[in-house]
Amino acid sequence: MNKRRLVTKDSVKRLRKKLTDSQPAKPRWSRKNSKRTWCEQAVQDLLTEMKLPFDIEISLPFKLSWKFYDIGLTDYPILIEVDGDYWHGNKEKLSEEQRLNWMQMKNKQNDTLKNWVAKQKGYTLIRIWENDIKENPTAVRAKIRRVIREVNSLKKEEE
């Protein structure tokens, strides 16, 4: 016998209430225990040299899911994303005739969304390119210090 479910106004109301009242479930997976990429590890080494405490794989709720960030500074509301030149479509590394493929465009969309989520949750997001780590780690250090100073000055203004 074929039973059909009927969608009633009451069932729709219950579902809407459940969705609006619900919080995102805990993240199902995490890269926290998996091996980091060489550029993520290089940034972690830089932060250790700078004596800045950090945590890896920070998750922020977004709708009914999560957005994951590579590194979060524990003393400051700062998140760090380390982007690979190829995977995130660094324009400096692409020649003029090269175009982004579908995967790079998808990653760029996700990056834009992650920027927005971090800002909405009160975090400052630092994006670091792979070639910056390779070619100029002192500039990466300076960028991190500059953002920390900006966050500290904003905190003092609010007080």
mmCIF file of C-alpha atoms in Angstrom:
data_model
loop_
_atom_site.group_PDB
_atom_site.id
_atom_site.type_symbol
_atom_site.label_atom_id
_atom_site.label_comp_id
_atom_site.label_asym_id
_atom_site.label_seq_id
_atom_site.Cartn_x
_atom_site.Cartn_y
_atom_site.Cartn_z
ATOM 1 C CA MET A 1 0.000 0.000 0.000
ATOM 2 C CA ASN A 2 1.389 3.363 -0.988
ATOM 3 C CA LYS A 3 1.063 5.939 1.772
ATOM 4 C CA ARG A 4 1.567 9.529 0.752
ATOM 5 C CA ARG A 5 2.599 12.191 3.165
ATOM 6 C CA LEU A 6 0.455 15.217 3.082
ATOM 7 C CA VAL A 7 2.044 18.576 3.608
ATOM 8 C CA THR A 8 -0.216 20.596 5.823
ATOM 9 C CA LYS A 9 0.004 24.172 7.017
ATOM 10 C CA ASP A 10 0.724 22.925 10.534
ATOM 11 C CA SER A 11 3.605 20.739 9.391
ATOM 12 C CA VAL A 12 5.102 23.649 7.439
ATOM 13 C CA LYS A 13 4.764 25.929 10.497
ATOM 14 C CA ARG A 14 6.479 23.344 12.697
ATOM 15 C CA LEU A 15 9.312 22.964 10.197
ATOM 16 C CA ARG A 16 9.799 26.738 9.895
ATOM 17 C CA LYS A 17 9.885 27.090 13.678
ATOM 18 C CA LYS A 18 12.380 24.249 13.949
ATOM 19 C CA LEU A 19 14.640 25.855 11.329
ATOM 20 C CA THR A 20 14.526 29.341 12.853
ATOM 21 C CA ASP A 21 15.110 28.078 16.401
ATOM 22 C CA SER A 22 17.838 25.632 15.480
ATOM 23 C CA GLN A 23 21.533 26.205 15.864
ATOM 24 C CA PRO A 24 24.063 24.670 13.513
ATOM 25 C CA ALA A 25 25.142 21.217 14.547
ATOM 26 C CA LYS A 26 28.734 20.732 15.627
ATOM 27 C CA PRO A 27 31.124 20.460 12.686
ATOM 28 C CA ARG A 28 31.196 16.913 11.386
ATOM 29 C CA TRP A 29 34.803 16.925 10.286
ATOM 30 C CA SER A 30 37.912 18.873 11.030
ATOM 31 C CA ARG A 31 41.403 19.143 9.574
ATOM 32 C CA LYS A 32 42.760 19.841 13.039
ATOM 33 C CA ASN A 33 44.479 16.465 13.311
ATOM 34 C CA SER A 34 45.487 16.149 9.669
ATOM 35 C CA LYS A 35 48.731 17.311 8.120
ATOM 36 C CA ARG A 36 48.956 21.014 7.320
ATOM 37 C CA THR A 37 50.147 22.320 3.953
ATOM 38 C CA TRP A 38 53.722 23.593 3.830
ATOM 39 C CA CYS A 39 52.565 27.218 3.592
ATOM 40 C CA GLU A 40 50.193 26.843 6.563
ATOM 41 C CA GLN A 41 53.045 25.272 8.520
ATOM 42 C CA ALA A 42 55.367 28.145 7.500
ATOM 43 C CA VAL A 43 52.856 30.718 8.816
ATOM 44 C CA GLN A 44 52.502 28.735 12.046
ATOM 45 C CA ASP A 45 56.303 28.794 12.390
ATOM 46 C CA LEU A 46 56.283 32.586 11.811
ATOM 47 C CA LEU A 47 53.651 33.037 14.532
ATOM 48 C CA THR A 48 55.693 30.884 16.912
ATOM 49 C CA GLU A 49 58.798 33.014 16.190
ATOM 50 C CA MET A 50 56.715 36.130 16.866
ATOM 51 C CA LYS A 51 55.572 34.567 20.181
ATOM 52 C CA LEU A 52 51.897 34.890 19.211
ATOM 53 C CA PRO A 53 49.653 32.137 20.604
ATOM 54 C CA PHE A 54 47.377 30.630 17.960
ATOM 55 C CA ASP A 55 44.956 27.825 17.341
ATOM 56 C CA ILE A 56 44.446 25.951 14.100
ATOM 57 C CA GLU A 57 41.237 25.132 12.250
ATOM 58 C CA ILE A 58 38.849 27.704 13.684
ATOM 59 C CA SER A 59 35.185 27.087 12.829
ATOM 60 C CA LEU A 60 32.509 29.774 12.715
ATOM 61 C CA PRO A 61 28.796 29.021 12.313
ATOM 62 C CA PHE A 62 27.187 30.085 9.061
ATOM 63 C CA LYS A 63 23.494 29.404 8.462
ATOM 64 C CA LEU A 64 23.065 25.748 9.379
ATOM 65 C CA SER A 65 26.680 24.824 8.593
ATOM 66 C CA TRP A 66 30.200 26.029 9.350
ATOM 67 C CA LYS A 67 33.044 27.935 7.729
ATOM 68 C CA PHE A 68 36.559 26.821 8.615
ATOM 69 C CA TYR A 69 39.611 29.075 8.884
ATOM 70 C CA ASP A 70 43.248 27.945 8.876
ATOM 71 C CA ILE A 71 44.583 29.827 11.911
ATOM 72 C CA GLY A 72 43.136 32.000 14.658
ATOM 73 C CA LEU A 73 45.126 34.161 17.060
ATOM 74 C CA THR A 74 43.971 33.370 20.583
ATOM 75 C CA ASP A 75 44.706 36.811 22.086
ATOM 76 C CA TYR A 76 43.091 38.828 19.274
ATOM 77 C CA PRO A 77 39.934 38.546 17.142
ATOM 78 C CA ILE A 78 42.078 37.785 14.107
ATOM 79 C CA LEU A 79 41.799 34.868 11.685
ATOM 80 C CA ILE A 80 44.429 33.935 9.113
ATOM 81 C CA GLU A 81 43.750 32.199 5.818
ATOM 82 C CA VAL A 82 46.695 30.848 3.836
ATOM 83 C CA ASP A 83 45.820 30.687 0.146
ATOM 84 C CA GLY A 84 47.696 28.583 -2.395
ATOM 85 C CA ASP A 85 48.571 30.472 -5.573
ATOM 86 C CA TYR A 86 47.112 27.872 -7.922
ATOM 87 C CA TRP A 87 44.115 26.716 -5.881
ATOM 88 C CA HIS A 88 42.865 30.232 -5.127
ATOM 89 C CA GLY A 89 43.818 31.760 -8.492
ATOM 90 C CA ASN A 90 46.486 34.320 -7.566
ATOM 91 C CA LYS A 91 46.392 36.882 -10.389
ATOM 92 C CA GLU A 92 50.114 37.602 -9.978
ATOM 93 C CA LYS A 93 50.928 34.001 -10.887
ATOM 94 C CA LEU A 94 48.551 33.709 -13.863
ATOM 95 C CA SER A 95 49.688 34.857 -17.275
ATOM 96 C CA GLU A 96 47.435 37.225 -19.201
ATOM 97 C CA GLU A 97 46.021 34.511 -21.466
ATOM 98 C CA GLN A 98 45.256 32.139 -18.587
ATOM 99 C CA ARG A 99 41.765 32.066 -17.172
ATOM 100 C CA LEU A 100 40.529 30.745 -13.868
ATOM 101 C CA ASN A 101 39.121 27.236 -14.048
ATOM 102 C CA TRP A 102 35.839 26.247 -12.376
ATOM 103 C CA MET A 103 37.557 25.043 -9.206
ATOM 104 C CA GLN A 104 39.507 28.275 -8.751
ATOM 105 C CA MET A 105 36.345 30.310 -9.313
ATOM 106 C CA LYS A 106 34.515 28.176 -6.746
ATOM 107 C CA ASN A 107 37.352 28.718 -4.238
ATOM 108 C CA LYS A 108 37.263 32.477 -4.867
ATOM 109 C CA GLN A 109 33.502 32.501 -4.204
ATOM 110 C CA ASN A 110 34.050 30.575 -0.979
ATOM 111 C CA ASP A 111 36.840 33.011 -0.010
ATOM 112 C CA THR A 112 34.486 35.964 -0.488
ATOM 113 C CA LEU A 113 31.852 34.275 1.655
ATOM 114 C CA LYS A 114 34.417 33.470 4.361
ATOM 115 C CA ASN A 115 35.549 37.126 4.367
ATOM 116 C CA TRP A 116 31.947 38.197 4.947
ATOM 117 C CA VAL A 117 31.271 35.598 7.676
ATOM 118 C CA ALA A 118 34.440 36.559 9.584
ATOM 119 C CA LYS A 119 33.519 40.247 9.429
ATOM 120 C CA GLN A 120 29.948 39.543 10.598
ATOM 121 C CA LYS A 121 31.259 37.539 13.569
ATOM 122 C CA GLY A 122 33.600 40.381 14.603
ATOM 123 C CA TYR A 123 36.898 38.990 13.310
ATOM 124 C CA THR A 124 39.555 40.591 11.174
ATOM 125 C CA LEU A 125 40.677 38.232 8.422
ATOM 126 C CA ILE A 126 44.231 38.233 7.089
ATOM 127 C CA ARG A 127 44.775 36.526 3.740
ATOM 128 C CA ILE A 128 48.303 35.399 2.977
ATOM 129 C CA TRP A 129 49.355 34.144 -0.456
ATOM 130 C CA GLU A 130 51.723 31.223 -0.921
ATOM 131 C CA ASN A 131 54.193 33.306 -2.969
ATOM 132 C CA ASP A 132 54.336 35.953 -0.193
ATOM 133 C CA ILE A 133 55.484 33.284 2.251
ATOM 134 C CA LYS A 134 58.087 31.996 -0.216
ATOM 135 C CA GLU A 135 59.449 35.316 -1.419
ATOM 136 C CA ASN A 136 58.987 37.730 1.472
ATOM 137 C CA PRO A 137 58.283 36.285 4.927
ATOM 138 C CA THR A 138 59.309 39.576 6.574
ATOM 139 C CA ALA A 139 56.450 41.320 4.753
ATOM 140 C CA VAL A 140 54.075 38.655 6.091
ATOM 141 C CA ARG A 141 55.328 39.323 9.640
ATOM 142 C CA ALA A 142 54.900 43.061 9.115
ATOM 143 C CA LYS A 143 51.361 42.552 7.797
ATOM 144 C CA ILE A 144 50.401 40.490 10.859
ATOM 145 C CA ARG A 145 51.918 43.078 13.244
ATOM 146 C CA ARG A 146 50.138 45.924 11.425
ATOM 147 C CA VAL A 147 46.743 44.201 11.718
ATOM 148 C CA ILE A 148 47.360 43.492 15.423
ATOM 149 C CA ARG A 149 48.143 47.198 15.986
ATOM 150 C CA GLU A 150 44.950 48.184 14.112
ATOM 151 C CA VAL A 151 42.845 45.789 16.194
ATOM 152 C CA ASN A 152 44.432 47.091 19.418
ATOM 153 C CA SER A 153 43.790 50.717 18.429
ATOM 154 C CA LEU A 154 40.139 49.914 17.622
ATOM 155 C CA LYS A 155 39.796 48.205 20.994
ATOM 156 C CA LYS A 156 41.197 51.284 22.786
ATOM 157 C CA GLU A 157 38.836 53.598 20.886
ATOM 158 C CA GLU A 158 35.834 51.528 21.996
ATOM 159 C CA GLU A 159 36.872 51.748 25.651
#
